Amino acid sequence: MVSTMQPQVMRAAGIESGYGRVQVLWGAGLDVRAKESVVLLGANGAGKSTLLKVIVGLMPAWKGSVQLDPDDVTSWRTDKRFRRGMAYMSEIGVFTGLSIDENLRVGGQFIEKAALRIRMEELYAYFPDLAHRRGALAGSLSGGQRKMLGMAKALASSPRLLVMDEPSAGLSPLFVGQVIDVLKKFRESGLAMLIAEQNIAFLDLADRVFTLEGGRIRFEGSVTELEADDSLHKAYFGLA
Ligand code: ATP
């Protein structure tokens, strides 16, 4: 468990946003502290992807603010946020028409070339399956391998905050377990993570949990506190 005394890496507050005239987020906010992994739980359509896109700058905040310590980045473009230490893995995660090596270079485009070379070798050591096939097209990889490449690509810039949208999407339970194991290793290395998920297996990684319902944060606390709340327990863990 990460101490509450850790400095804050990112805080989104009072976020309102949506598509066209359709409002999806109604004052949602959350924060991530250094070395902490935060899981954002919510059903399909709750607004998790939208909130993450506002945090990384792929969608505008109609209202509210995003702070990436020490800056207010609300009006910053995505690339500037990435240069300051954010990284983002979308549900798709990779460029299928590029090779494994090229995907990592895209992921690390904002860091210095020599640092990227070292970082890529570190990542290939973490992901040996990818190291053996550096020139292979990402599109030729299995779903599980693509997800590993998606994580490696997002990590290529040595971020201080990794933002992930449903890393379990499209994966069998076996691969979901492998993704969680890899993320545990990065968590141990001190990386701060924000993971949007509806798969409660990811709670294994969570120092703190937020739940999102109808574009609003309903709960913030530990996994133990989430489990202790009857209605949330029913909503997220079923009746069993
Ligand atoms: P999921 O797990 O299905 O991705 P989510 O919690 O990430 O769900 P969002 O993808 O943020 O939810 O979607 C929130 C709401 O916004 C949904 O009602 C969805 O239909 C709507 N929405 C998402 N993308 C668009 C879009 N490009 N244009 C219009 N409405 C959209």
mmCIF file of C-alpha atoms and ligand atoms in Angstrom:
data_model
loop_
_atom_site.group_PDB
_atom_site.id
_atom_site.type_symbol
_atom_site.label_atom_id
_atom_site.label_comp_id
_atom_site.label_asym_id
_atom_site.label_seq_id
_atom_site.Cartn_x
_atom_site.Cartn_y
_atom_site.Cartn_z
ATOM 1 C CA MET A 1 0.000 0.000 0.000
ATOM 2 C CA VAL A 2 1.307 3.407 -0.960
ATOM 3 C CA SER A 3 1.475 6.017 1.750
ATOM 4 C CA THR A 4 -0.916 8.940 1.481
ATOM 5 C CA MET A 5 2.153 11.108 2.022
ATOM 6 C CA GLN A 6 3.406 10.387 -1.497
ATOM 7 C CA PRO A 7 3.332 13.480 -3.694
ATOM 8 C CA GLN A 8 0.571 13.737 -6.228
ATOM 9 C CA VAL A 9 1.498 13.030 -9.847
ATOM 10 C CA MET A 10 -1.814 13.845 -11.488
ATOM 11 C CA ARG A 11 -5.141 15.303 -10.442
ATOM 12 C CA ALA A 12 -8.215 15.722 -12.609
ATOM 13 C CA ALA A 13 -10.939 17.790 -10.958
ATOM 14 C CA GLY A 14 -14.522 18.711 -11.862
ATOM 15 C CA ILE A 15 -14.244 17.335 -15.388
ATOM 16 C CA GLU A 16 -17.171 17.893 -17.710
ATOM 17 C CA SER A 17 -16.888 16.679 -21.279
ATOM 18 C CA GLY A 18 -18.702 14.795 -24.011
ATOM 19 C CA TYR A 19 -19.308 14.380 -27.701
ATOM 20 C CA GLY A 20 -20.987 17.149 -29.667
ATOM 21 C CA ARG A 21 -23.883 18.246 -27.511
ATOM 22 C CA VAL A 22 -24.001 14.979 -25.571
ATOM 23 C CA GLN A 23 -22.477 15.422 -22.129
ATOM 24 C CA VAL A 24 -20.823 12.260 -20.761
ATOM 25 C CA LEU A 25 -18.785 13.474 -17.764
ATOM 26 C CA TRP A 26 -20.496 15.469 -15.032
ATOM 27 C CA GLY A 27 -17.823 16.811 -12.699
ATOM 28 C CA ALA A 28 -15.690 13.663 -12.491
ATOM 29 C CA GLY A 29 -12.295 13.803 -10.822
ATOM 30 C CA LEU A 30 -9.549 11.572 -9.515
ATOM 31 C CA ASP A 31 -5.917 11.719 -8.555
ATOM 32 C CA VAL A 32 -2.863 9.471 -8.710
ATOM 33 C CA ARG A 33 0.075 9.725 -6.321
ATOM 34 C CA ALA A 34 3.685 8.767 -6.958
ATOM 35 C CA LYS A 35 4.258 4.990 -7.104
ATOM 36 C CA GLU A 36 0.543 4.387 -6.798
ATOM 37 C CA SER A 37 -1.683 2.284 -9.025
ATOM 38 C CA VAL A 38 -5.248 3.478 -9.246
ATOM 39 C CA VAL A 39 -8.033 1.464 -10.854
ATOM 40 C CA LEU A 40 -11.029 3.266 -12.345
ATOM 41 C CA LEU A 41 -13.906 0.787 -12.330
ATOM 42 C CA GLY A 42 -17.098 1.254 -14.253
ATOM 43 C CA ALA A 43 -19.581 -0.528 -16.473
ATOM 44 C CA ASN A 44 -19.764 -0.174 -20.263
ATOM 45 C CA GLY A 45 -20.614 3.382 -21.177
ATOM 46 C CA ALA A 46 -19.911 4.844 -17.720
ATOM 47 C CA GLY A 47 -17.437 7.277 -19.283
ATOM 48 C CA LYS A 48 -14.094 5.718 -18.338
ATOM 49 C CA SER A 49 -12.536 6.072 -21.801
ATOM 50 C CA THR A 50 -13.809 9.616 -22.071
ATOM 51 C CA LEU A 51 -12.283 10.586 -18.717
ATOM 52 C CA LEU A 52 -8.920 9.066 -19.675
ATOM 53 C CA LYS A 53 -8.986 10.905 -23.008
ATOM 54 C CA VAL A 54 -9.560 14.197 -21.221
ATOM 55 C CA ILE A 55 -6.684 13.394 -18.847
ATOM 56 C CA VAL A 56 -4.241 12.734 -21.705
ATOM 57 C CA GLY A 57 -5.560 15.605 -23.838
ATOM 58 C CA LEU A 58 -7.260 13.672 -26.617
ATOM 59 C CA MET A 59 -10.568 15.307 -25.716
ATOM 60 C CA PRO A 60 -11.139 18.811 -24.324
ATOM 61 C CA ALA A 61 -12.387 19.444 -20.808
ATOM 62 C CA TRP A 62 -15.484 21.624 -21.112
ATOM 63 C CA LYS A 63 -15.051 22.391 -17.443
ATOM 64 C CA GLY A 64 -12.576 21.383 -14.762
ATOM 65 C CA SER A 65 -8.812 20.974 -14.748
ATOM 66 C CA VAL A 66 -6.020 18.470 -15.192
ATOM 67 C CA GLN A 67 -2.876 18.903 -13.148
ATOM 68 C CA LEU A 68 0.321 17.017 -14.023
ATOM 69 C CA ASP A 69 2.635 17.889 -11.199
ATOM 70 C CA PRO A 70 3.690 20.726 -11.066
ATOM 71 C CA ASP A 71 1.775 22.111 -14.066
ATOM 72 C CA ASP A 72 -1.832 22.817 -14.930
ATOM 73 C CA VAL A 73 -1.975 20.981 -18.283
ATOM 74 C CA THR A 74 -5.702 21.442 -18.994
ATOM 75 C CA SER A 75 -5.046 23.389 -22.185
ATOM 76 C CA TRP A 76 -1.930 21.464 -23.236
ATOM 77 C CA ARG A 77 -1.816 19.262 -26.314
ATOM 78 C CA THR A 78 -1.306 15.542 -25.841
ATOM 79 C CA ASP A 79 2.288 15.538 -27.118
ATOM 80 C CA LYS A 80 3.287 18.169 -24.563
ATOM 81 C CA ARG A 81 1.720 16.107 -21.768
ATOM 82 C CA PHE A 82 3.636 13.072 -23.035
ATOM 83 C CA ARG A 83 6.907 15.023 -23.031
ATOM 84 C CA ARG A 84 6.244 15.817 -19.362
ATOM 85 C CA GLY A 85 5.824 12.195 -18.371
ATOM 86 C CA MET A 86 2.375 10.900 -19.241
ATOM 87 C CA ALA A 87 1.927 7.833 -21.405
ATOM 88 C CA TYR A 88 -1.301 6.356 -22.709
ATOM 89 C CA MET A 89 -2.314 2.927 -23.884
ATOM 90 C CA SER A 90 -5.613 2.887 -25.750
ATOM 91 C CA GLU A 91 -7.701 -0.267 -26.088
ATOM 92 C CA ILE A 92 -6.061 -0.880 -29.472
ATOM 93 C CA GLY A 93 -2.635 0.035 -28.226
ATOM 94 C CA VAL A 94 -0.385 -0.594 -31.252
ATOM 95 C CA PHE A 95 0.081 0.344 -34.893
ATOM 96 C CA THR A 96 -0.574 -2.944 -36.700
ATOM 97 C CA GLY A 97 1.141 -1.776 -39.916
ATOM 98 C CA LEU A 98 4.437 -1.074 -38.117
ATOM 99 C CA SER A 99 6.986 -3.558 -36.803
ATOM 100 C CA ILE A 100 7.533 -4.226 -33.112
ATOM 101 C CA ASP A 101 10.699 -2.134 -33.194
ATOM 102 C CA GLU A 102 8.941 0.741 -34.972
ATOM 103 C CA ASN A 103 6.091 0.691 -32.468
ATOM 104 C CA LEU A 104 8.591 1.121 -29.632
ATOM 105 C CA ARG A 105 10.269 3.999 -31.493
ATOM 106 C CA VAL A 106 6.898 5.717 -31.907
ATOM 107 C CA GLY A 107 6.218 5.216 -28.195
ATOM 108 C CA GLY A 108 9.601 6.699 -27.329
ATOM 109 C CA GLN A 109 9.629 9.499 -29.888
ATOM 110 C CA PHE A 110 9.742 12.248 -27.264
ATOM 111 C CA ILE A 111 12.852 11.070 -25.466
ATOM 112 C CA GLU A 112 16.445 11.430 -26.509
ATOM 113 C CA LYS A 113 17.709 8.809 -29.005
ATOM 114 C CA ALA A 114 20.455 7.345 -26.824
ATOM 115 C CA ALA A 115 18.062 7.050 -23.878
ATOM 116 C CA LEU A 116 15.498 5.361 -26.123
ATOM 117 C CA ARG A 117 18.040 2.770 -27.293
ATOM 118 C CA ILE A 118 18.765 1.842 -23.670
ATOM 119 C CA ARG A 119 15.076 1.873 -22.777
ATOM 120 C CA MET A 120 14.205 -0.417 -25.712
ATOM 121 C CA GLU A 121 16.752 -2.986 -24.569
ATOM 122 C CA GLU A 122 15.303 -2.846 -21.041
ATOM 123 C CA LEU A 123 11.828 -3.401 -22.450
ATOM 124 C CA TYR A 124 12.986 -6.270 -24.666
ATOM 125 C CA ALA A 125 14.401 -7.883 -21.519
ATOM 126 C CA TYR A 126 10.968 -7.532 -19.874
ATOM 127 C CA PHE A 127 9.182 -8.856 -22.963
ATOM 128 C CA PRO A 128 11.385 -11.630 -24.425
ATOM 129 C CA ASP A 129 8.654 -12.767 -26.857
ATOM 130 C CA LEU A 130 8.884 -9.364 -28.518
ATOM 131 C CA ALA A 131 12.677 -9.312 -28.481
ATOM 132 C CA HIS A 132 12.812 -12.424 -30.648
ATOM 133 C CA ARG A 133 10.613 -10.847 -33.331
ATOM 134 C CA ARG A 134 11.687 -7.194 -33.473
ATOM 135 C CA GLY A 135 11.133 -6.847 -37.228
ATOM 136 C CA ALA A 136 7.737 -8.590 -37.257
ATOM 137 C CA LEU A 137 4.648 -6.522 -38.003
ATOM 138 C CA ALA A 138 2.530 -5.842 -34.929
ATOM 139 C CA GLY A 139 -0.449 -7.018 -37.002
ATOM 140 C CA SER A 140 1.073 -10.506 -37.147
ATOM 141 C CA LEU A 141 1.054 -10.883 -33.350
ATOM 142 C CA SER A 142 -1.577 -12.713 -31.289
ATOM 143 C CA GLY A 143 -3.996 -10.647 -29.175
ATOM 144 C CA GLY A 144 -1.987 -11.294 -26.027
ATOM 145 C CA GLN A 145 1.332 -10.387 -27.653
ATOM 146 C CA ARG A 146 -0.185 -7.204 -29.092
ATOM 147 C CA LYS A 147 -1.243 -6.183 -25.613
ATOM 148 C CA MET A 148 2.304 -6.775 -24.355
ATOM 149 C CA LEU A 149 3.592 -4.631 -27.240
ATOM 150 C CA GLY A 150 0.994 -1.974 -26.395
ATOM 151 C CA MET A 151 2.359 -1.820 -22.846
ATOM 152 C CA ALA A 152 5.974 -1.787 -24.056
ATOM 153 C CA LYS A 153 5.158 1.003 -26.528
ATOM 154 C CA ALA A 154 3.525 3.098 -23.816
ATOM 155 C CA LEU A 155 6.489 2.473 -21.505
ATOM 156 C CA ALA A 156 9.113 3.323 -24.127
ATOM 157 C CA SER A 157 9.214 6.952 -23.023
ATOM 158 C CA SER A 158 9.964 5.970 -19.386
ATOM 159 C CA PRO A 159 6.804 7.742 -18.184
ATOM 160 C CA ARG A 160 6.073 8.707 -14.601
ATOM 161 C CA LEU A 161 2.367 8.065 -15.149
ATOM 162 C CA LEU A 162 1.003 5.265 -17.326
ATOM 163 C CA VAL A 163 -2.660 5.708 -18.260
ATOM 164 C CA MET A 164 -4.292 2.525 -19.582
ATOM 165 C CA ASP A 165 -7.713 2.033 -21.124
ATOM 166 C CA GLU A 166 -9.066 -1.479 -20.513
ATOM 167 C CA PRO A 167 -5.899 -3.520 -20.863
ATOM 168 C CA SER A 168 -8.088 -6.638 -20.570
ATOM 169 C CA ALA A 169 -10.121 -5.788 -23.696
ATOM 170 C CA GLY A 170 -10.304 -8.716 -26.094
ATOM 171 C CA LEU A 171 -8.087 -10.980 -23.989
ATOM 172 C CA SER A 172 -8.764 -14.479 -22.665
ATOM 173 C CA PRO A 173 -8.508 -14.916 -18.862
ATOM 174 C CA LEU A 174 -5.087 -16.542 -19.309
ATOM 175 C CA PHE A 175 -3.689 -13.461 -21.052
ATOM 176 C CA VAL A 176 -5.437 -11.139 -18.604
ATOM 177 C CA GLY A 177 -3.438 -12.895 -15.865
ATOM 178 C CA GLN A 178 -0.214 -12.379 -17.814
ATOM 179 C CA VAL A 179 -0.937 -8.679 -18.342
ATOM 180 C CA ILE A 180 -1.595 -8.247 -14.608
ATOM 181 C CA ASP A 181 1.685 -10.037 -13.781
ATOM 182 C CA VAL A 182 3.636 -7.687 -16.051
ATOM 183 C CA LEU A 183 1.926 -4.630 -14.591
ATOM 184 C CA LYS A 184 2.754 -5.854 -11.085
ATOM 185 C CA LYS A 185 6.449 -5.810 -11.999
ATOM 186 C CA PHE A 186 6.229 -2.230 -13.245
ATOM 187 C CA ARG A 187 4.273 -1.255 -10.159
ATOM 188 C CA GLU A 188 7.069 -2.681 -8.004
ATOM 189 C CA SER A 189 9.528 -0.549 -9.961
ATOM 190 C CA GLY A 190 7.639 2.550 -8.733
ATOM 191 C CA LEU A 191 5.655 3.474 -11.839
ATOM 192 C CA ALA A 192 2.406 5.330 -11.138
ATOM 193 C CA MET A 193 -0.525 3.865 -13.055
ATOM 194 C CA LEU A 194 -4.128 4.740 -13.822
ATOM 195 C CA ILE A 195 -6.043 1.759 -15.203
ATOM 196 C CA ALA A 196 -9.636 1.976 -16.446
ATOM 197 C CA GLU A 197 -11.256 -1.439 -16.272
ATOM 198 C CA GLN A 198 -14.465 -3.341 -15.792
ATOM 199 C CA ASN A 199 -12.606 -6.560 -15.016
ATOM 200 C CA ILE A 200 -12.266 -6.829 -11.237
ATOM 201 C CA ALA A 201 -9.181 -9.042 -11.592
ATOM 202 C CA PHE A 202 -7.276 -5.741 -11.926
ATOM 203 C CA LEU A 203 -8.177 -4.846 -8.354
ATOM 204 C CA ASP A 204 -5.217 -7.058 -7.443
ATOM 205 C CA LEU A 205 -3.065 -4.153 -8.608
ATOM 206 C CA ALA A 206 -5.018 -1.356 -6.982
ATOM 207 C CA ASP A 207 -3.711 0.822 -4.175
ATOM 208 C CA ARG A 208 -6.880 2.848 -4.593
ATOM 209 C CA VAL A 209 -10.110 2.439 -6.537
ATOM 210 C CA PHE A 210 -12.505 4.961 -8.020
ATOM 211 C CA THR A 211 -15.859 3.902 -9.446
ATOM 212 C CA LEU A 212 -17.502 5.851 -12.236
ATOM 213 C CA GLU A 213 -21.244 5.733 -12.860
ATOM 214 C CA GLY A 214 -23.093 7.889 -15.360
ATOM 215 C CA GLY A 215 -20.110 10.185 -15.720
ATOM 216 C CA ARG A 216 -19.759 10.813 -11.976
ATOM 217 C CA ILE A 217 -17.356 9.363 -9.421
ATOM 218 C CA ARG A 218 -19.414 7.376 -6.953
ATOM 219 C CA PHE A 219 -16.714 5.862 -4.731
ATOM 220 C CA GLU A 220 -13.084 6.462 -3.839
ATOM 221 C CA GLY A 221 -11.188 4.202 -1.454
ATOM 222 C CA SER A 222 -9.317 0.959 -0.937
ATOM 223 C CA VAL A 223 -10.348 -2.423 -2.328
ATOM 224 C CA THR A 224 -11.281 -3.470 1.221
ATOM 225 C CA GLU A 225 -13.585 -0.454 1.534
ATOM 226 C CA LEU A 226 -15.131 -1.211 -1.856
ATOM 227 C CA GLU A 227 -15.805 -4.790 -0.795
ATOM 228 C CA ALA A 228 -17.326 -3.615 2.469
ATOM 229 C CA ASP A 229 -19.946 -1.458 0.725
ATOM 230 C CA ASP A 230 -22.985 -3.668 0.109
ATOM 231 C CA SER A 231 -24.386 -2.017 -2.996
ATOM 232 C CA LEU A 232 -20.966 -1.564 -4.615
ATOM 233 C CA HIS A 233 -20.085 -5.132 -3.736
ATOM 234 C CA LYS A 234 -23.209 -6.338 -5.515
ATOM 235 C CA ALA A 235 -22.557 -4.071 -8.496
ATOM 236 C CA TYR A 236 -18.958 -5.082 -9.058
ATOM 237 C CA PHE A 237 -18.524 -8.516 -7.532
ATOM 238 C CA GLY A 238 -21.997 -9.960 -8.197
ATOM 239 C CA LEU A 239 -24.011 -11.748 -5.543
ATOM 240 C CA ALA A 240 -21.632 -14.650 -5.035
HETATM 241 P P1 ATP B 1 -16.554 1.095 -22.506
HETATM 242 O O1 ATP B 1 -16.110 0.126 -21.512
HETATM 243 O O2 ATP B 1 -17.725 0.607 -23.325
HETATM 244 O O3 ATP B 1 -15.461 1.714 -23.334
HETATM 245 P P2 ATP B 1 -16.590 3.541 -21.019
HETATM 246 O O4 ATP B 1 -16.911 3.577 -19.567
HETATM 247 O O5 ATP B 1 -15.159 3.675 -21.402
HETATM 248 O O6 ATP B 1 -17.228 2.262 -21.648
HETATM 249 P P3 ATP B 1 -17.026 5.718 -22.816
HETATM 250 O O7 ATP B 1 -16.424 4.991 -23.977
HETATM 251 O O8 ATP B 1 -16.289 6.833 -22.213
HETATM 252 O O9 ATP B 1 -17.440 4.686 -21.671
HETATM 253 O O10 ATP B 1 -18.474 6.209 -23.296
HETATM 254 C C1 ATP B 1 -19.317 7.004 -22.466
HETATM 255 C C2 ATP B 1 -20.549 7.421 -23.270
HETATM 256 O O11 ATP B 1 -20.160 8.223 -24.378
HETATM 257 C C3 ATP B 1 -21.330 6.251 -23.853
HETATM 258 O O12 ATP B 1 -22.696 6.535 -23.739
HETATM 259 C C4 ATP B 1 -20.923 6.232 -25.293
HETATM 260 O O13 ATP B 1 -21.952 5.739 -26.111
HETATM 261 C C5 ATP B 1 -20.650 7.687 -25.590
HETATM 262 N N1 ATP B 1 -19.605 7.847 -26.628
HETATM 263 C C6 ATP B 1 -18.387 7.302 -26.609
HETATM 264 N N2 ATP B 1 -17.680 7.657 -27.708
HETATM 265 C C7 ATP B 1 -18.497 8.445 -28.423
HETATM 266 C C8 ATP B 1 -18.370 9.146 -29.666
HETATM 267 N N3 ATP B 1 -17.229 9.107 -30.383
HETATM 268 N N4 ATP B 1 -19.420 9.867 -30.101
HETATM 269 C C9 ATP B 1 -20.575 9.926 -29.376
HETATM 270 N N5 ATP B 1 -20.764 9.301 -28.199
HETATM 271 C C10 ATP B 1 -19.749 8.576 -27.730
#
